[in-house]
Coordinates of C-alpha atoms and ligand atoms in Angstrom, one line a residue:
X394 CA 20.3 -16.2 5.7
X395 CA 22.5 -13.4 7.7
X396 CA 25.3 -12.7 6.4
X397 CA 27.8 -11.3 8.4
X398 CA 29.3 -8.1 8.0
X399 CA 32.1 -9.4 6.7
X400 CA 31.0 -11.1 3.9
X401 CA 28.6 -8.6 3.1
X402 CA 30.9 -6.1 2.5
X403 CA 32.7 -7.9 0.0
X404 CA 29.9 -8.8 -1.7
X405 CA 28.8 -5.2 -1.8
X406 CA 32.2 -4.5 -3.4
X407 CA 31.9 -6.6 -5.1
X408 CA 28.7 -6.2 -6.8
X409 CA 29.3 -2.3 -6.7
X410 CA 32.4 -2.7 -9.0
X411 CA 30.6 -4.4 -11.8
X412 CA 27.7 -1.8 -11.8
X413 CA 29.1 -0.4 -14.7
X414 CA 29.2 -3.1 -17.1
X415 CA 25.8 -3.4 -17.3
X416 CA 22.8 -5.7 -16.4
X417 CA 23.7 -8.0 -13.5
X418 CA 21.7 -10.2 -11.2
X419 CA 21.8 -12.2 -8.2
X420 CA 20.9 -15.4 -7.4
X421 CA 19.8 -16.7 -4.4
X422 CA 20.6 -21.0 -3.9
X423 CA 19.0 -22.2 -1.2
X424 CA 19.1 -25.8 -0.3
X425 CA 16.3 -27.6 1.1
X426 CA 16.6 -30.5 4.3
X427 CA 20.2 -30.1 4.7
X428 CA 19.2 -30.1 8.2
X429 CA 17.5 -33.1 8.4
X430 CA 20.8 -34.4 6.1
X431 CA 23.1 -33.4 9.1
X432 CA 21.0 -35.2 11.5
X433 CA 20.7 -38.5 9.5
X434 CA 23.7 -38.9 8.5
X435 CA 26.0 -36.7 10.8
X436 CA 27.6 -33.0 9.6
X437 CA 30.2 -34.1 8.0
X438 CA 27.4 -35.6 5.3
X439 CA 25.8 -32.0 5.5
X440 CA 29.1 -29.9 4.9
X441 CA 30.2 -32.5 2.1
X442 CA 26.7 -32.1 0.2
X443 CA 27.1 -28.2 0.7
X444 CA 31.3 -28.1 -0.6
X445 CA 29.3 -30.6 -3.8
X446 CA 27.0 -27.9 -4.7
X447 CA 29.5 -25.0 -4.5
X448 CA 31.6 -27.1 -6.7
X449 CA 28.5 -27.8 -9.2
X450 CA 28.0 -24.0 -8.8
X451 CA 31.2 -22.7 -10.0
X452 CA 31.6 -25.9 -13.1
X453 CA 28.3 -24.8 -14.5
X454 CA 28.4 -21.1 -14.4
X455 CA 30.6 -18.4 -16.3
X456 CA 34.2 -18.2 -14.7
X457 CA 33.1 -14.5 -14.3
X458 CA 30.5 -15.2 -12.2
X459 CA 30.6 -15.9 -8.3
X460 CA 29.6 -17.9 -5.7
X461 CA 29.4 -17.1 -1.8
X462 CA 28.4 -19.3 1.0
X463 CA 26.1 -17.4 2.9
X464 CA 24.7 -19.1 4.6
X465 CA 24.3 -22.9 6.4
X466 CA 21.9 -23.8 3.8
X467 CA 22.2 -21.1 0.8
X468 CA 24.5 -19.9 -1.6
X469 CA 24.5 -16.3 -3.1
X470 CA 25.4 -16.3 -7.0
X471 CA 26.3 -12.4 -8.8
X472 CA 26.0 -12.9 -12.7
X473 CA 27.6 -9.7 -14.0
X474 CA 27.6 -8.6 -17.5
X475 CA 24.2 -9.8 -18.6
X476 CA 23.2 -9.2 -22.2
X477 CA 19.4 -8.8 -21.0
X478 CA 17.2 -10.1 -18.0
X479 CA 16.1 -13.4 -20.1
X480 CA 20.1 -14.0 -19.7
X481 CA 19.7 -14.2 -16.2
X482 CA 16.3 -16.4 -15.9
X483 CA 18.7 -18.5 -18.4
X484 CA 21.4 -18.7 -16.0
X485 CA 19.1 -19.1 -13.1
X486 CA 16.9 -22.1 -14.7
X487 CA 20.4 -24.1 -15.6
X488 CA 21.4 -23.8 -12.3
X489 CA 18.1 -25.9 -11.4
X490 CA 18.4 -28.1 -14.0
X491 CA 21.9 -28.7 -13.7
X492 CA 21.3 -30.4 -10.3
X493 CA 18.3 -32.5 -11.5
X494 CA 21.2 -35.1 -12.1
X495 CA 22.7 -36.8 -8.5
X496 CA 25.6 -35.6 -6.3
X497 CA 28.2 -38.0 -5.2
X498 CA 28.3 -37.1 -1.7
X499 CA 30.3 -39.4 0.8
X500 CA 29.9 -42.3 -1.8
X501 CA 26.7 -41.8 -2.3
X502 CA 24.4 -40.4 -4.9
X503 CA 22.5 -37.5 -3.7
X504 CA 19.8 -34.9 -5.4
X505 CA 19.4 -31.6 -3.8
X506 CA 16.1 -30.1 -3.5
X507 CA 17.2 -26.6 -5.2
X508 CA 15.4 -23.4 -4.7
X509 CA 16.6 -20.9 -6.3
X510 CA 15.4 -16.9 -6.9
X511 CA 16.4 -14.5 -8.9
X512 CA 16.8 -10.5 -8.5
X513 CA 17.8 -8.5 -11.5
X514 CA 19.3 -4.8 -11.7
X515 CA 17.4 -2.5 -14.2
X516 CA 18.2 0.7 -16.3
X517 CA 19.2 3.5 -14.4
X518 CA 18.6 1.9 -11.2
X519 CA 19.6 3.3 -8.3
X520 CA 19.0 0.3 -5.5
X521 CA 21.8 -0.1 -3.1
X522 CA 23.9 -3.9 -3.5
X523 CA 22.0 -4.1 0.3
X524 CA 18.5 -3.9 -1.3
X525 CA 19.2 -6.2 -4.6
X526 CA 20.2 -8.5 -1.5
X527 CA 16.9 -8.0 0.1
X528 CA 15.1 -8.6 -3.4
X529 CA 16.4 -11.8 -3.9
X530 CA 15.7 -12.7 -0.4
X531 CA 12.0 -11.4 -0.5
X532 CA 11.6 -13.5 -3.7
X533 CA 13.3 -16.9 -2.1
X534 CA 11.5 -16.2 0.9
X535 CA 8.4 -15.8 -1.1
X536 CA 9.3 -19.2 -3.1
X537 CA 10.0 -21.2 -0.1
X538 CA 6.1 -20.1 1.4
X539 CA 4.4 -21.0 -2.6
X540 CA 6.6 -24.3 -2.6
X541 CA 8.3 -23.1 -5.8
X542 CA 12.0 -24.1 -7.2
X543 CA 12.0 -20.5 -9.0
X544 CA 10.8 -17.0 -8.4
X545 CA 11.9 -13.8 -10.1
X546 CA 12.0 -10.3 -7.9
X547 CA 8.8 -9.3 -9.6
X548 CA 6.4 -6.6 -8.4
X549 CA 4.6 -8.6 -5.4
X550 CA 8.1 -8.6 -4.1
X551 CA 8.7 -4.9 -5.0
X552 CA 5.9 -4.4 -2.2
X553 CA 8.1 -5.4 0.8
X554 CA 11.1 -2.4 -0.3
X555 CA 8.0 0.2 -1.1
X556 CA 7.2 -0.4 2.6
X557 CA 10.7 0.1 3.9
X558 CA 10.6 3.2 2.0
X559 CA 6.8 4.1 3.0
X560 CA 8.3 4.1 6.5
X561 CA 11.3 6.4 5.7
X562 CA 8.9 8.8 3.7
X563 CA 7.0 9.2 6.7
X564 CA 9.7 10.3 8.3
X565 CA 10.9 12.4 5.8
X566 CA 7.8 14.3 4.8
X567 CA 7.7 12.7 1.2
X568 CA 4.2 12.4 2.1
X569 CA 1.5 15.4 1.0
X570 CA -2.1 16.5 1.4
X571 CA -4.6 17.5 -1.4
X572 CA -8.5 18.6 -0.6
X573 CA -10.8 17.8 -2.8
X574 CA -14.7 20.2 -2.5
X575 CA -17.3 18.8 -1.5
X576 CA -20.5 20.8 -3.0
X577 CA -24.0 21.8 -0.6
X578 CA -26.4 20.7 -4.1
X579 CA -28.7 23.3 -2.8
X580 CA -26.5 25.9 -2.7
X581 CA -24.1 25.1 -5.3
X582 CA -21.7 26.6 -2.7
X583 CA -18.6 24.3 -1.5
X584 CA -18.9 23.5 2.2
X585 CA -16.5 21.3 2.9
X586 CA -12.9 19.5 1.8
X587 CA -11.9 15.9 1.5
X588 CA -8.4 15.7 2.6
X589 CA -6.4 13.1 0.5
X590 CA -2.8 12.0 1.0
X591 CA -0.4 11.6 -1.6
X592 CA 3.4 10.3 -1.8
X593 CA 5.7 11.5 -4.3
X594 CA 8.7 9.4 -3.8
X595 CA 12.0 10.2 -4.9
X596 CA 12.8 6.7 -5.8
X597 CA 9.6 5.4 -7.4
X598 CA 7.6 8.3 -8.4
X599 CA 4.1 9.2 -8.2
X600 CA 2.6 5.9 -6.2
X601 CA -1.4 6.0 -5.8
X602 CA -3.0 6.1 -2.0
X603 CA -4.9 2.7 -3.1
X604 CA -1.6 1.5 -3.0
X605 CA 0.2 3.0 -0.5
X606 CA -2.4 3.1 2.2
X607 CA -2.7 -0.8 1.5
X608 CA 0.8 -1.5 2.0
X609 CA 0.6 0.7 5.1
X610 CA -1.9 -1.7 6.9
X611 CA 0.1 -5.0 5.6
X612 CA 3.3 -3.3 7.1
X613 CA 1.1 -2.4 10.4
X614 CA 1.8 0.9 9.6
X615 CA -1.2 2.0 9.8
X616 CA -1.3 3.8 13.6
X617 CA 2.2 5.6 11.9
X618 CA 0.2 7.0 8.9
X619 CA -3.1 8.0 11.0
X620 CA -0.8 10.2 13.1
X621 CA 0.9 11.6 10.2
X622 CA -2.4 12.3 8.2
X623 CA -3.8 13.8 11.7
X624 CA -1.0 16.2 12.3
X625 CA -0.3 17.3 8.1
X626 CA -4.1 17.7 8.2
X627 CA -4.7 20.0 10.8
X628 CA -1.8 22.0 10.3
X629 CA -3.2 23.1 6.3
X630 CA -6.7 23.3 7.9
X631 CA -6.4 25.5 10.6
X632 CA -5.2 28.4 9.3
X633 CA -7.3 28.1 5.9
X634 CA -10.5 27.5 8.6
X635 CA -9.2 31.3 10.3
X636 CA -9.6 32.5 6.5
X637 CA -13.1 30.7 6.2
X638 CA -14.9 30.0 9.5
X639 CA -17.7 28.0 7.7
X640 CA -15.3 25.7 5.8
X641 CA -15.8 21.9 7.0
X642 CA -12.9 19.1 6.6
X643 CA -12.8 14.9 6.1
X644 CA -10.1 13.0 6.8
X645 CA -9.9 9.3 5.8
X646 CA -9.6 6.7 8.6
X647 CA -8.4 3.5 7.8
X648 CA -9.8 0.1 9.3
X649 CA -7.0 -0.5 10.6
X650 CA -6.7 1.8 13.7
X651 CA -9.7 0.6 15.4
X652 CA -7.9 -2.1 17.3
X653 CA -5.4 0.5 18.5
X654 CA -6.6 2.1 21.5
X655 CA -5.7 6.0 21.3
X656 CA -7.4 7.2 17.8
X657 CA -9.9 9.0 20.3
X658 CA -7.4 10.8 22.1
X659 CA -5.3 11.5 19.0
X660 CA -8.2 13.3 17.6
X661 CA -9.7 15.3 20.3
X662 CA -5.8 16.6 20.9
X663 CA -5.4 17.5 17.6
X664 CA -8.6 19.5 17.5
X665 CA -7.6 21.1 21.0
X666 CA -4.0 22.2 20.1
X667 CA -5.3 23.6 16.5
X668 CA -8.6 25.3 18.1
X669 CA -10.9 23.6 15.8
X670 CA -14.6 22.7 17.0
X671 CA -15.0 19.3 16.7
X672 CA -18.2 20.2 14.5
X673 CA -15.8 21.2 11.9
X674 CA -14.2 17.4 11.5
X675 CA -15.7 14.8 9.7
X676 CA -14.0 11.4 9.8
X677 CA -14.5 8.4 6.8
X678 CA -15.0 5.2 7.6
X679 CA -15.7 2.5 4.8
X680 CA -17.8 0.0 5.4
X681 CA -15.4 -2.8 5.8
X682 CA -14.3 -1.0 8.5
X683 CA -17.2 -0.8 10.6
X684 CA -18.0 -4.8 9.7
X685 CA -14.0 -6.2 10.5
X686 CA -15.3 -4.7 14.0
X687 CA -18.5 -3.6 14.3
X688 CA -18.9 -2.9 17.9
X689 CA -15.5 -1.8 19.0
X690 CA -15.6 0.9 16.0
X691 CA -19.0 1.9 16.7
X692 CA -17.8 2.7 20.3
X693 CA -15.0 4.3 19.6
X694 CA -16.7 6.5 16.8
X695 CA -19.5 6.8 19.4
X696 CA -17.3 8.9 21.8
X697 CA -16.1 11.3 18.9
X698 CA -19.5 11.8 17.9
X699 CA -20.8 12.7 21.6
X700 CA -17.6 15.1 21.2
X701 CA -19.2 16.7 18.2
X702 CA -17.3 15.3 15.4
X703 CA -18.9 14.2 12.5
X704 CA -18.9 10.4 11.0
X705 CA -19.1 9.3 7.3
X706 CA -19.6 5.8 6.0
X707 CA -17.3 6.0 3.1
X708 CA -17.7 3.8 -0.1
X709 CA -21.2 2.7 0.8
X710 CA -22.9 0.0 -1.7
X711 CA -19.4 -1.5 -2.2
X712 CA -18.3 -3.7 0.6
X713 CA -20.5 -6.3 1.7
X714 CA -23.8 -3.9 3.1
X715 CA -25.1 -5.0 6.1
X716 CA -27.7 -3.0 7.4
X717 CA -28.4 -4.4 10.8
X718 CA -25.1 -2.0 11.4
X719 CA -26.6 1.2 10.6
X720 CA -29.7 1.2 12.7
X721 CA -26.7 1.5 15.2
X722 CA -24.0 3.5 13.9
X723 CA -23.7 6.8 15.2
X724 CA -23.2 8.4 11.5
X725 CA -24.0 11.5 10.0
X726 CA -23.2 10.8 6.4
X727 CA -23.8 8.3 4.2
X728 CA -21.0 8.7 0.6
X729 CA -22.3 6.4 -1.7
X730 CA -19.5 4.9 -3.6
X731 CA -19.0 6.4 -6.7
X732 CA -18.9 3.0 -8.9
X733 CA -22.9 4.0 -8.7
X734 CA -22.5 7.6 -9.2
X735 CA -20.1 7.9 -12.2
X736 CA -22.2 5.9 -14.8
X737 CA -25.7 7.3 -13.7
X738 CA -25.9 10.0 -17.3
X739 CA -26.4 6.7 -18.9
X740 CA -27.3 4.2 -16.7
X741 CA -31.0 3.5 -15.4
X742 CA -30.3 1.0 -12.8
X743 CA -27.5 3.0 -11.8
X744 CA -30.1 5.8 -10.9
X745 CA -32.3 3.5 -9.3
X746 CA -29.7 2.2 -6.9
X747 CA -28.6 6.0 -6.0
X748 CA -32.2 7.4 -5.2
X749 CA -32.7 4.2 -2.7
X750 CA -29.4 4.8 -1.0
X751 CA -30.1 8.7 -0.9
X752 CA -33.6 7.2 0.8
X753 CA -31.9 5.3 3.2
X754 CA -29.5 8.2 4.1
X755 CA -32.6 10.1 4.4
X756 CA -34.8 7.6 6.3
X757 CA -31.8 7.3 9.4
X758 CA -31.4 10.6 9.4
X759 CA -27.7 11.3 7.5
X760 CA -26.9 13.3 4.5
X761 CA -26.7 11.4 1.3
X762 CA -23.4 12.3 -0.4
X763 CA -22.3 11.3 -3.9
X764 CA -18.8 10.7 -4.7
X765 CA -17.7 10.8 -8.3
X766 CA -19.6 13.3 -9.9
X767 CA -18.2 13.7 -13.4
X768 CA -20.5 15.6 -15.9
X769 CA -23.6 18.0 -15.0
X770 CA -26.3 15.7 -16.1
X771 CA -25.3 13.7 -13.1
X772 CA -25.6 16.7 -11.1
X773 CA -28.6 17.3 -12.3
X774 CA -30.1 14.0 -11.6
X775 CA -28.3 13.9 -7.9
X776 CA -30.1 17.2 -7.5
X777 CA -33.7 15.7 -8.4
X778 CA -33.4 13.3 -6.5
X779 CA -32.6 15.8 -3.2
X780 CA -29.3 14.7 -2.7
X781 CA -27.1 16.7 0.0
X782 CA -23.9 16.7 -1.4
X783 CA -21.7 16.4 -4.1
X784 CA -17.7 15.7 -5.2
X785 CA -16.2 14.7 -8.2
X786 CA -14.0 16.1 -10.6
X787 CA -17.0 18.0 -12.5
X788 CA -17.1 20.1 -9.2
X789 CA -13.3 19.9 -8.9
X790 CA -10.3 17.8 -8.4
X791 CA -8.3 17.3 -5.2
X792 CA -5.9 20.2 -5.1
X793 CA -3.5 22.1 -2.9
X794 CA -4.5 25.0 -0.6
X795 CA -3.5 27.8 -2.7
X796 CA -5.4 26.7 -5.9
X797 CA -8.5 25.4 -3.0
X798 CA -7.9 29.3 -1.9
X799 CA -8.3 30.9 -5.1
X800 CA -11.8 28.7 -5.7
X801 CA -13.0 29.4 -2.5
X802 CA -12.2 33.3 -2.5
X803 CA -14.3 33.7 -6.0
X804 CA -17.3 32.0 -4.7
X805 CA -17.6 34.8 -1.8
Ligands
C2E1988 P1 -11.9 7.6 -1.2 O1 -11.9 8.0 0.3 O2 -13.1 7.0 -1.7 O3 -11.5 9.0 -1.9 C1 -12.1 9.4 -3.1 C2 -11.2 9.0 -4.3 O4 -11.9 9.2 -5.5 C3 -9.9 9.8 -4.3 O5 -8.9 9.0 -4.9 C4 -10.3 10.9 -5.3 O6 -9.2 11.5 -6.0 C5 -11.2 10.1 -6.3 N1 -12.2 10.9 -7.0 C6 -12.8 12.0 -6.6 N2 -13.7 12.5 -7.5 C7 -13.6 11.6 -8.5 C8 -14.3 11.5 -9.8 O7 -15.1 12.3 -10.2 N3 -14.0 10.4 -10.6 C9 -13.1 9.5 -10.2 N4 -12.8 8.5 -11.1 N5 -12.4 9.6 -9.0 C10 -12.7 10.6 -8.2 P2 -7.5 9.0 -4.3 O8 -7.1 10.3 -3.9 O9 -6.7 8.3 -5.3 O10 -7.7 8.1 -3.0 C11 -8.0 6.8 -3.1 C12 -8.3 6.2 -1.7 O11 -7.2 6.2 -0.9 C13 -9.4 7.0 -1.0 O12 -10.7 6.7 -1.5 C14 -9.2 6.5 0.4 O13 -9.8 5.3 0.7 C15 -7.7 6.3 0.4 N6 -7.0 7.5 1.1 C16 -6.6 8.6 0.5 N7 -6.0 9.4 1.4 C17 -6.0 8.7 2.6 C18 -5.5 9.0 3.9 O14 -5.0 10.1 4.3 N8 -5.8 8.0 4.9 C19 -6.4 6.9 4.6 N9 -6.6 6.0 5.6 N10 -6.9 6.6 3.4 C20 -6.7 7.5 2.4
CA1989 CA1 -13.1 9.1 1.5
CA1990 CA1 -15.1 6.9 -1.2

């Protein structure tokens, strides 16, 4: 379905003008093999069946609703005035049912295939006619793919407008940094910061970076949001570096930019124009990462390392391990995921499972770090056990750079 410009501005109007009497929803019709119709039995067949089902359309519904033709196969329904959002599943199901019995179309008795999906307005919300339009269309779209006669704008659907607005928010700077300490065990002193992005969207709120960053690589976003992360990094890590020469930074990479060419170059610029040593730069890789592509992101991590930069494998113990990998991969750090690291106060096998890893860190040469440090007894443990480093919120939370300031001045 495109609808033209025309039309879409009367629906628009249309569905604007009844935003203030309440729920409303829109359904999307969508009529299956009306091509193959038209080529069987000529296009006057196809344009009879269509004029049959707008007719069916407007008997069965409210008088209030309406119906639009929008296009050669679909119809657009707006329900207005809905008591509650099980009226509109109500109106949407009858629609289907009401076409389980034949057409007379040319003389003949006919059953449409029906597909039919459903977007709903909420409290207080603020979408635009355009994107309640593009719900219903995700969801038919969506229902057309899983061969079902009914889908609802639900959540899954809610992905595809989070992505639109990912890409705006990138634009806009709706996006943020936090850094979280990372803790020399030896020393008790912090050496380094995790930098962690977060998105406080206007529309939607506070939306977690397992989320977002997932969407990111389903939109292909991902080259988009590496460059961003890149540049907002540097430019809150540069000038608390001139503050604290010694003080170390992560970024997160995701899989995804691997098969770009360019992360090599993006990374050495951005060191260059900020005048930070490469030594200073650590950059997290998760395992996945390095097995979607094992030699391509070995190379390419290969080069930054020869640079100076350091590598972490990120999340280790939780993807599939393989370790033919690490004999070969040029890292300097080895986080063990913190699904290990969290329940080890309490949990033998836990324990057991973190002092091999911190031995295999150990035995090729990398610093073991734990992630997800939550009470000192698992300090203590991670300490015994002659761990390098720690993070977690016992040690401290991801933060911004003037509470990170105010930690770091007090340690000296
Ligand atoms: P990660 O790289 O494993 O980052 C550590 C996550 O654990 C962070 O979650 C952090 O807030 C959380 N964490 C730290 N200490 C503790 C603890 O003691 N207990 C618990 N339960 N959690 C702790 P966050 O910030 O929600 O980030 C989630 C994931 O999103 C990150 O996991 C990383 O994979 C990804 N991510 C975040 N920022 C970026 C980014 O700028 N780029 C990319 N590509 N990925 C990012
Ligand atoms: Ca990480
Ligand atoms: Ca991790």
């Amino acid at each position: 379905m495109l609808i033209g410009t025309q039309l879409l501005g009367e629906i628009e109007a249309s569905i604007a003008s009844q935003r203030e009497s309440g729920q409303f929803g829109l359904v999307l019709v969508h009529l299956r093999g009306i091509r193959q119709l038209a080529a069987l039995l000529g296009f006057e067949a196809g344009d009879a069946l269509l004029r049959a089902v707008e007719m069916r359309l407007v008997e069965v519904l409210r008088p209030m609703d309406q119906v639009w033709r929008t296009g050669p196969d679909e119809f657009l329904i707006l329900l207005p005035q809905l008591l509650s959002a099980n009226h509109g599943q109500l109106a949407a199901r009858k629609v289907l049912r009401e076409f389980e019995s034949p057409l007379t179309v040319q003389d003949r008795p006919m059953v449409p295939l029906l597909t039919v999906a459903l977007a709903l307005s909420s409290d207080g919300d603020s979408a635009s006619p355009q994107h309640m339009i593009r719900r219903a269309m995700s969801a038919l779209e969506h229902a057309l793919l899983t061969n079902n006669r009914l889908a609802l704008a639900n959540e899954a659907h809610a992905d595809l407008w989070l992505q639109d607005d990912l890409r705006d928010a990138l634009v806009n700077n709706e996006l943020s940094i936090q850094f979280q300490p990372l803790v020399d065990i030896r020393s008790r002193r912090v050496i380094s910061v995790e930098a962690l992005a977060r998105w406080r969207s206007q529309r939607h709120g506070v939306i977690p970076p397992s989320r977002f960053i997932a969407l990111a690589e389903q939109a292909g976003l991902a080259p988009e949001l590496t460059r961003w992360s890149i540049n907002a990094v540097m430019r809150e890590y540069a000038p608390l570096r001139r503050e604290l020469p010694w003080l170390r930074c992560a970024i997160n990479l995701s899989s995804k930019v691997f098969s770009q060419s360019g992360i090599e170059d993006q990374i050495s610029g951005a060191l260059a124009i900020w005048g930070i040593p490469p030594a200073a730069l650590t950059l997290e890789v998760t395992e996945t990462a390095v097995m979607d592509d094992p030699e391509l992101c070995s190379a390419t991590l290969r080069h930054l390392r020869d640079t100076g930069v350091r590598v972490a494998i990120d999340d280790f113990g939780q993807g599939y391990s393989s370790f033919t990998y690490l004999k070969h991969f040029p890292a300097t750090e080895l986080k063990i995921d913190q699904s290990f690291v969290t329940p080890m106060a309490h949990d033998l096998r836990a324990r057991q499972l973190v002092r091999s890893m911190i031995g295999i860190a150990h035995h090729l040469d990398m610093e073991a770090v734990a992630e997800g440090v939550e009470d000192a007894c698992t300090l203590e443990y991670l300490a015994e056990m002659g761990c390098d480093i720690a993070q977690g919120y016992h040690l401290g939370r991801p933060m911004d750079v003037p509470e990170l300031l105010e930690r770091l001045r007090a340690q000296g």
